[in-house]
N, CA, C and O atoms as a MOPAC input file, in Angstrom:
PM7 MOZYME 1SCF
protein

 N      0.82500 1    -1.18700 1     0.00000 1
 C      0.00000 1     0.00000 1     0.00000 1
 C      0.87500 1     1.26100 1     0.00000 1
 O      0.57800 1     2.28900 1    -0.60900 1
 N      1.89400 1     1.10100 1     0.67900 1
 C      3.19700 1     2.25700 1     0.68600 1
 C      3.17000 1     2.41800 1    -0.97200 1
 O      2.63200 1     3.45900 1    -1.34700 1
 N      3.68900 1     1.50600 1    -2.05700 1
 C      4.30200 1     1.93100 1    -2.72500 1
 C      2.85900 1     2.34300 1    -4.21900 1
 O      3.05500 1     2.45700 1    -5.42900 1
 N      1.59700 1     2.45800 1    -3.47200 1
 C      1.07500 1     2.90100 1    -4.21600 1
 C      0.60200 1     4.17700 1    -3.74500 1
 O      0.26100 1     4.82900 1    -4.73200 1
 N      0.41300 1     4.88000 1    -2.59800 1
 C      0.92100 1     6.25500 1    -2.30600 1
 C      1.66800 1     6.84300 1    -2.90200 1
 O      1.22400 1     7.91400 1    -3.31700 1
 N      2.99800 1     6.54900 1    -3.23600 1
 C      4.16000 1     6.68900 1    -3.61000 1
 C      4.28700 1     6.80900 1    -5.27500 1
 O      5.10500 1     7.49900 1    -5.88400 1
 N      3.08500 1     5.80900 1    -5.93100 1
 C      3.59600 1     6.35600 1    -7.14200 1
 C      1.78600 1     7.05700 1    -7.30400 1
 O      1.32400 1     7.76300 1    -8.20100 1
 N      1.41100 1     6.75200 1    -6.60700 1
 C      0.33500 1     8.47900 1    -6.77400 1
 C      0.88100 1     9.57400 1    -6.60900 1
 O      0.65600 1    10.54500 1    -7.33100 1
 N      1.45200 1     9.57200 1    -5.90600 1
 C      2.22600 1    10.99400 1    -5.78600 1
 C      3.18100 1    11.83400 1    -6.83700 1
 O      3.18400 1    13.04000 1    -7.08300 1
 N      4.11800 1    10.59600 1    -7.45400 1
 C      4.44400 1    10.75300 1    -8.86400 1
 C      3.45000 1    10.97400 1   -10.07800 1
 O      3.46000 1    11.88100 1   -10.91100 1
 N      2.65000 1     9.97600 1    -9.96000 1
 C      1.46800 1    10.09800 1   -11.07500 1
 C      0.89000 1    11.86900 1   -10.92500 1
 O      0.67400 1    12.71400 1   -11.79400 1
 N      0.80300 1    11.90600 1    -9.74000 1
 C      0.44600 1    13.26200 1    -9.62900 1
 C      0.76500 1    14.64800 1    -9.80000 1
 O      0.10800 1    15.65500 1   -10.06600 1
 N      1.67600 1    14.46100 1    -9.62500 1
 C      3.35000 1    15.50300 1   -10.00500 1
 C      3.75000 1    15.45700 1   -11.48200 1
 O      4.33100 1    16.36700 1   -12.07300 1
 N      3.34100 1    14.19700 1   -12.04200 1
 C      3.72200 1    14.06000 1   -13.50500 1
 C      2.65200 1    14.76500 1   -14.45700 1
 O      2.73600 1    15.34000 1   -15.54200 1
 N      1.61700 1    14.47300 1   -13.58500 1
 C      0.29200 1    15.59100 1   -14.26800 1
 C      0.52500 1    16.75900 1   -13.83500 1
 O      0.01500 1    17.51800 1   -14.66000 1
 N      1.05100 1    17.41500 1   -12.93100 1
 C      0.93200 1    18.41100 1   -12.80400 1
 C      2.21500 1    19.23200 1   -13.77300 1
 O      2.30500 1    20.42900 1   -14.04400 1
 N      2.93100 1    18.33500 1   -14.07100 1
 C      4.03800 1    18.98400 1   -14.91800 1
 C      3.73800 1    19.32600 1   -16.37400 1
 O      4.04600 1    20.33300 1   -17.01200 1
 N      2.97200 1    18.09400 1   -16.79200 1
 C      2.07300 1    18.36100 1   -17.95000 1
 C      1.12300 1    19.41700 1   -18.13000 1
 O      1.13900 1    20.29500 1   -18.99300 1
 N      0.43700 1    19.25900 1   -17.36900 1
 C     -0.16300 1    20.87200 1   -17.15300 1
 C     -0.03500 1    22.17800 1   -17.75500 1
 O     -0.61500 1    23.01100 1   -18.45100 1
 N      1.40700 1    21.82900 1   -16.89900 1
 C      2.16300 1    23.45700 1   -16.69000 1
 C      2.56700 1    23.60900 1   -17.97400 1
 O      2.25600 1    24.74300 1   -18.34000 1
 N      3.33500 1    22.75500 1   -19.17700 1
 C      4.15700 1    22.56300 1   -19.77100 1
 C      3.03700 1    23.10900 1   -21.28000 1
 O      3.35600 1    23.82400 1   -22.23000 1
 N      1.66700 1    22.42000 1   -20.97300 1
 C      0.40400 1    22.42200 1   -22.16700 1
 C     -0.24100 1    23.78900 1   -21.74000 1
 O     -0.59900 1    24.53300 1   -22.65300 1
 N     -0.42800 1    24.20000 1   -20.40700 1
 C     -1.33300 1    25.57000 1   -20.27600 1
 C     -0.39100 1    26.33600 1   -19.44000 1
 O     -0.49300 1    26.28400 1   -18.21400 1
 N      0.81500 1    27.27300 1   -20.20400 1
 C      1.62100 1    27.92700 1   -19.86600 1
 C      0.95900 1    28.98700 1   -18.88400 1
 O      1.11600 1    29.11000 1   -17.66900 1
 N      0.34200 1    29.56100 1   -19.57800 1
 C     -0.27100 1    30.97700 1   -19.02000 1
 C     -1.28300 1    30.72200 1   -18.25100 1
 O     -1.41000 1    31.52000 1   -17.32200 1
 N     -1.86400 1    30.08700 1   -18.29800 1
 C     -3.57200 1    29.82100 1   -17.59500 1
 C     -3.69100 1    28.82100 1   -16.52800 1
 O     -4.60800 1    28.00000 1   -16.55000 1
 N     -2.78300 1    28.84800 1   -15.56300 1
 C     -2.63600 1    28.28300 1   -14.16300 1
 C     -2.07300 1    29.05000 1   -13.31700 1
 O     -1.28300 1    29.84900 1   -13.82000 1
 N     -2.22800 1    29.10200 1   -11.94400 1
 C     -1.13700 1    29.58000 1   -10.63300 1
 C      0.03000 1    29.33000 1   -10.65400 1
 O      0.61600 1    28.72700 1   -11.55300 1
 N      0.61300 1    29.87900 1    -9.41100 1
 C      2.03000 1    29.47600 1    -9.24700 1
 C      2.23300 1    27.82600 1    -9.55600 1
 O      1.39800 1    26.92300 1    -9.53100 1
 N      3.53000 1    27.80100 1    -9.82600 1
 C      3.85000 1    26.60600 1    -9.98000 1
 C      3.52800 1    25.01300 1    -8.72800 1
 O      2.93900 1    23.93300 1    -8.76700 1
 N      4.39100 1    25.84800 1    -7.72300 1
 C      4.24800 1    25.38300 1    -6.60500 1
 C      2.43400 1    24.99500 1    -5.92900 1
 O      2.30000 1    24.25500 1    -4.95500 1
 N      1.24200 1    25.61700 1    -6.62700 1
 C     -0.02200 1    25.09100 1    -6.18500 1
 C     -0.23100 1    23.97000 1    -7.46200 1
 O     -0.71000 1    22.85700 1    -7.24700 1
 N      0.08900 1    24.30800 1    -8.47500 1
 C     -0.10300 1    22.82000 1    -9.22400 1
 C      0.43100 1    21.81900 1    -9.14300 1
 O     -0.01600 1    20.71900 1    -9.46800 1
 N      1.68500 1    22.12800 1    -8.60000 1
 C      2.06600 1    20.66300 1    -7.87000 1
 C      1.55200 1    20.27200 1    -7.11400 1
 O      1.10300 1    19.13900 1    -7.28900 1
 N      1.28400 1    20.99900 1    -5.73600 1
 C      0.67700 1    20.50000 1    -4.37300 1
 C     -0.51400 1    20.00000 1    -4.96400 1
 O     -0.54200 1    18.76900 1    -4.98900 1
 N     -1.90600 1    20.79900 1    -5.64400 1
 C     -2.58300 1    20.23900 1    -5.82900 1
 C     -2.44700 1    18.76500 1    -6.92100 1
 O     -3.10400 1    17.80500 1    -6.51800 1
 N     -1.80100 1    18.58900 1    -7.99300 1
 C     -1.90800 1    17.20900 1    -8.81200 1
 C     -1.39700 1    16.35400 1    -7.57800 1
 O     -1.98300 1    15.27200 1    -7.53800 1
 N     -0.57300 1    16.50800 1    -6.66900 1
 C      0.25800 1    15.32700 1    -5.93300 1
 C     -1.41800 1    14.97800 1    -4.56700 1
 O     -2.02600 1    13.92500 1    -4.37500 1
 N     -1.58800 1    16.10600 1    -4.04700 1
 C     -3.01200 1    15.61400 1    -2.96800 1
 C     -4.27600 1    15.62500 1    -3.90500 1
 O     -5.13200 1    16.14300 1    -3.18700 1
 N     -4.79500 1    15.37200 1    -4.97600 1
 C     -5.36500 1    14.96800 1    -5.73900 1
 C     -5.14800 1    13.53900 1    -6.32900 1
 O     -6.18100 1    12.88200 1    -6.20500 1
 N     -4.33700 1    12.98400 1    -6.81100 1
 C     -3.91300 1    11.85000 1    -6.93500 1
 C     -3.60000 1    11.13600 1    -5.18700 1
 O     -3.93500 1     9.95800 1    -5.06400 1
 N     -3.28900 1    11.49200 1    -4.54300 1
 C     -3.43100 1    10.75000 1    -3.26500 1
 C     -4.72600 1    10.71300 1    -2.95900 1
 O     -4.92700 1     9.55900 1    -2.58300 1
 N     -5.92300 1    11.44100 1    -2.89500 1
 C     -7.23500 1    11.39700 1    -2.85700 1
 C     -7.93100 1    10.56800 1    -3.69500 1
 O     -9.01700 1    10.08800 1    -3.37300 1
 N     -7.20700 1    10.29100 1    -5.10400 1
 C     -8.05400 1     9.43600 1    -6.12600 1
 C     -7.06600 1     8.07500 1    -5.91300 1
 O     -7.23200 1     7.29500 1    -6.85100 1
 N     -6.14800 1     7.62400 1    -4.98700 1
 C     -5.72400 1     6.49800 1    -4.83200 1
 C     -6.37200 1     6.00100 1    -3.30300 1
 O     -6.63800 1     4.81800 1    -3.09100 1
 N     -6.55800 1     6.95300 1    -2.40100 1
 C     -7.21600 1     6.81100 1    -1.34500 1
 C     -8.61400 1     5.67900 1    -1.43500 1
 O     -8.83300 1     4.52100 1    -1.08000 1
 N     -9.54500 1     7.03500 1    -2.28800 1
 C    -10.90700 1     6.55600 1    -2.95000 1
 C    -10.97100 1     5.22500 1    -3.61700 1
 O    -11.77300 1     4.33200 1    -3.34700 1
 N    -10.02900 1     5.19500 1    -4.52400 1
 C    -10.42900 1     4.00000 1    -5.64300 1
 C     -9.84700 1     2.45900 1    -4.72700 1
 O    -10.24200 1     1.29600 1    -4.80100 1
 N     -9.10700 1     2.90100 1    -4.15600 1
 C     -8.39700 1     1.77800 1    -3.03300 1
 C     -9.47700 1     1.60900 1    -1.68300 1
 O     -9.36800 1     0.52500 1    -1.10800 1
 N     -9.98100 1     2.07800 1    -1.40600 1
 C    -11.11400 1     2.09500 1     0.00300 1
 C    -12.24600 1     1.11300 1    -1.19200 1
 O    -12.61800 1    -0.03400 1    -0.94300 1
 N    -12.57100 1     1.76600 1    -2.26100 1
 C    -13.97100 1     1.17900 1    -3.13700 1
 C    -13.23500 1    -0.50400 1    -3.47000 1
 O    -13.67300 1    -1.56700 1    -3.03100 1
 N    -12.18700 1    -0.33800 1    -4.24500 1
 C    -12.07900 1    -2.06200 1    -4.63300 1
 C    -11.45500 1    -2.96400 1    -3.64100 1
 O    -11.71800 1    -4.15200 1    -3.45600 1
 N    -10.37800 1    -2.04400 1    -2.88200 1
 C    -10.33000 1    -3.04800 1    -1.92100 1
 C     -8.55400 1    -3.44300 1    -2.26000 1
 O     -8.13800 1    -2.83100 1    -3.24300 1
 N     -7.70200 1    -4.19300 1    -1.70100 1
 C     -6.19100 1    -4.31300 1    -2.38100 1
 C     -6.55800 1    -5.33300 1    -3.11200 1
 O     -7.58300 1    -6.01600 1    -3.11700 1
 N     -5.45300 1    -5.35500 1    -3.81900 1
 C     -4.56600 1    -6.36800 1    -4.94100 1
 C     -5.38900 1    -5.07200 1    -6.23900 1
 O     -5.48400 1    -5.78800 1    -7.23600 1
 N     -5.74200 1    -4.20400 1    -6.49000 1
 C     -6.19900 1    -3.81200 1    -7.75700 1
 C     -5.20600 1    -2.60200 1    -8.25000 1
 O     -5.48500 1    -1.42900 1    -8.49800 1
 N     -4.24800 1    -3.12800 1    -8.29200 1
 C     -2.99700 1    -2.07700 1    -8.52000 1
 C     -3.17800 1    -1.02200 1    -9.77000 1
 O     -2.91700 1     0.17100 1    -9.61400 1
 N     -3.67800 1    -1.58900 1   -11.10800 1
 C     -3.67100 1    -1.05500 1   -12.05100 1
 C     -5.08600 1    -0.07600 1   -11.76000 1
 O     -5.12100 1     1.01100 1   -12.33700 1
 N     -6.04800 1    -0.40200 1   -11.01500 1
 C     -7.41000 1     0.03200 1   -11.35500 1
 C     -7.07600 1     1.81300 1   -10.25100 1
 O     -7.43300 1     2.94600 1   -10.57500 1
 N     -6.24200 1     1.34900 1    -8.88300 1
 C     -6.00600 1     2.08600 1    -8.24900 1
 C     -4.91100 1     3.28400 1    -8.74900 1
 O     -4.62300 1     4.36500 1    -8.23500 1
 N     -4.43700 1     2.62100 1    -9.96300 1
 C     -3.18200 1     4.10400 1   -10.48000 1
 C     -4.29500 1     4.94900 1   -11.41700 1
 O     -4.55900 1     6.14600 1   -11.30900 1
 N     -4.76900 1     4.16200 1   -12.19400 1
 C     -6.08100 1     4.75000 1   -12.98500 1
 C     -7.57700 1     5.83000 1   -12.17500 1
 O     -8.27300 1     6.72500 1   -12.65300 1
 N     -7.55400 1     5.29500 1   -11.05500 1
 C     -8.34400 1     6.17700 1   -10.42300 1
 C     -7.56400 1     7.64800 1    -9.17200 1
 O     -8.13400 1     8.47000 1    -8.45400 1
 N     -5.63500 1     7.28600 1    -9.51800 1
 C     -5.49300 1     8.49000 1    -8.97600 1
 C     -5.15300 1     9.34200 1   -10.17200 1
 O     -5.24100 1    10.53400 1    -9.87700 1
 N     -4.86100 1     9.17400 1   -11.19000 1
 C     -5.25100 1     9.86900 1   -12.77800 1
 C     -6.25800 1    10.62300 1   -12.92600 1
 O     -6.25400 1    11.84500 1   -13.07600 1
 N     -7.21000 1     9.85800 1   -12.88500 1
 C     -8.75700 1    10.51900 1   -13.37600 1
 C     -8.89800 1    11.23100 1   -12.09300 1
 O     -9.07000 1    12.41600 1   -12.37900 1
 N     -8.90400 1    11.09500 1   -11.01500 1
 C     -8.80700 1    12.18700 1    -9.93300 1
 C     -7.94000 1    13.43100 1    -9.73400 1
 O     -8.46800 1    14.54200 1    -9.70900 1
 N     -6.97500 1    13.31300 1    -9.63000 1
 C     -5.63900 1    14.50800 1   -10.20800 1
 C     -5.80500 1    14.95900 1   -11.43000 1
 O     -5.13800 1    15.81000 1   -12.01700 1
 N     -6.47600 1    14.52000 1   -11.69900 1
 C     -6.41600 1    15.51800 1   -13.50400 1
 C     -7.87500 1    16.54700 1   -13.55200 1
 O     -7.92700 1    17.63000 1   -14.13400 1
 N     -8.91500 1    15.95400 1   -12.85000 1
 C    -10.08300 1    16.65600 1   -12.70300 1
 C     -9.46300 1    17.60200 1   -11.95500 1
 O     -9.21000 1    18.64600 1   -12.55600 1
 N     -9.00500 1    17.50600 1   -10.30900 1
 C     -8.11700 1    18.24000 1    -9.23600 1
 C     -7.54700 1    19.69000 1   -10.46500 1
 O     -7.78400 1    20.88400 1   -10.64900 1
 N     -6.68300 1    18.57400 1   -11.04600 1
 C     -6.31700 1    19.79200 1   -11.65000 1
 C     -6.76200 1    21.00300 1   -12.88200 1
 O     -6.01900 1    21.86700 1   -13.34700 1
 N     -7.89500 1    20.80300 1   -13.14900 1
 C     -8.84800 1    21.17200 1   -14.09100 1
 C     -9.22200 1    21.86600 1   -13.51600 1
 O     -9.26700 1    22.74400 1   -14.37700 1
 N     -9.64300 1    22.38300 1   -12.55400 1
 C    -10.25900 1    23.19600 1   -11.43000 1
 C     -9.54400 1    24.20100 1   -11.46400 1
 O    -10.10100 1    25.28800 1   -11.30900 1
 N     -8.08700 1    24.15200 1   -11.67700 1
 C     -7.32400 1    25.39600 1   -11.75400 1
 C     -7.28500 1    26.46600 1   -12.67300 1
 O     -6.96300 1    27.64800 1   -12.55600 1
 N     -7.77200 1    25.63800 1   -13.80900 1
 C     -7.22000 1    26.39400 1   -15.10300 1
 C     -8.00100 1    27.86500 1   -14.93800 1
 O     -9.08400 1    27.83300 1   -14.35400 1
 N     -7.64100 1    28.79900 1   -15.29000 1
 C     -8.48900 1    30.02600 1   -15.37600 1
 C     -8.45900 1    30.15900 1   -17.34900 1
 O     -7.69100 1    29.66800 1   -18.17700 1
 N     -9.55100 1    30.96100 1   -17.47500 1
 C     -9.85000 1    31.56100 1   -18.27400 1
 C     -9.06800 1    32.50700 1   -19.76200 1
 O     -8.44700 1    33.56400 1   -19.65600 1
 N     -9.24900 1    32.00200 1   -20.63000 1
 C     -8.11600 1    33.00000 1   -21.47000 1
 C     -8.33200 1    34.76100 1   -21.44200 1
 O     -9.30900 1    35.45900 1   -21.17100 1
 N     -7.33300 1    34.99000 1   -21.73800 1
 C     -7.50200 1    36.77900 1   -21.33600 1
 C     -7.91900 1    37.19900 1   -22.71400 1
 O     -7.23900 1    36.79100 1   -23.65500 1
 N     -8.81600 1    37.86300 1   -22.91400 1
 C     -9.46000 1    38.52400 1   -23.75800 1
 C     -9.93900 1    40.10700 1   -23.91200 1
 O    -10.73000 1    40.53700 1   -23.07200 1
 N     -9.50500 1    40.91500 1   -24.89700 1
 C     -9.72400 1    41.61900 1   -24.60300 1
 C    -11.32800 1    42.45000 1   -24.40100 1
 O    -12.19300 1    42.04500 1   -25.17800 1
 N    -11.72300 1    43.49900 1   -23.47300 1
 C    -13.11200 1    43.63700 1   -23.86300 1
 C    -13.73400 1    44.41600 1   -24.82700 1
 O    -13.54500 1    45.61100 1   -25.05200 1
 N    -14.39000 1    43.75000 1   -25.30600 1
 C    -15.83100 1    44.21400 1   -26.44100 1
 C    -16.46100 1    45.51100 1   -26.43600 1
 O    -17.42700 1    45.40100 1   -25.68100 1
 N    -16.41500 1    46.49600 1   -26.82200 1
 C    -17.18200 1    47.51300 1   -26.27600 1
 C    -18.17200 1    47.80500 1   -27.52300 1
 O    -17.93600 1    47.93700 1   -28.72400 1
 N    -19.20100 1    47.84700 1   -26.88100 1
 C    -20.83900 1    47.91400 1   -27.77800 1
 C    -20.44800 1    48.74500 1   -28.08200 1
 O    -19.51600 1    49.31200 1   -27.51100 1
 N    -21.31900 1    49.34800 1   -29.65100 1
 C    -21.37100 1    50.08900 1   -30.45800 1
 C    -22.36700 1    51.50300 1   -29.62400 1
 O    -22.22700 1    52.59300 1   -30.18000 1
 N    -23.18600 1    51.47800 1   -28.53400 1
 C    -23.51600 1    52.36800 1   -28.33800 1
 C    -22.63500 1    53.04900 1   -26.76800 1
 O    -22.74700 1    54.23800 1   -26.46800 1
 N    -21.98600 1    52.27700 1   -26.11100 1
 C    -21.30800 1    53.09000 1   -25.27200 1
 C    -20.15600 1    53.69400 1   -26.03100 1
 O    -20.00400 1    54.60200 1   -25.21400 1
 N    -19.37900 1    53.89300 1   -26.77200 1
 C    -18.97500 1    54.79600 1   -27.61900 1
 C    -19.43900 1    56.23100 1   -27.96700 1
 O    -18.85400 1    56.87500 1   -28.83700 1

């Protein structure tokens, strides 16, 4: 059970690097996308490991994935755009 903590935590960190690497501009500091992909993936290895139960090694790396990646979806903000100004406030 240690060493699947352990590579949630990687799994998690590895998403969060991806992240950073695909949505340059449109996340926080560095340092919260890590924290969050790494306790996101410990939360989705927690979960999927409490639901099946041990020996489901593969099902439990897969559910700290799909958990850390939602986790980290939550972050993304918005593209910057500039604003529109109607034709009658002019």
């Amino acid at each position: 059970m240690l060493w699947e903590f352990i590579g949630s935590v990687l799994l998690g960190l590895a998403l969060s690097w991806v992240a950073l690497r695909s949505l340059p501009g449109r996340l926080p500091a560095h340092r919260t996308v890590f924290l969050t992909g790494a306790l996101g993936a410990l939360f989705g290895t927690y979960l999927t490991h409490s639901t099946l139960g041990p020996g489901s090694v593969l099902a439990t790396g897969a559910g700290a994935v799909l958990v850390g990646s939602v986790t980290l979806s939550l972050l993304i903000r918005p593209r910057r755009r500039r604003p529109v100004r109607s034709a009658t406030a002019q």
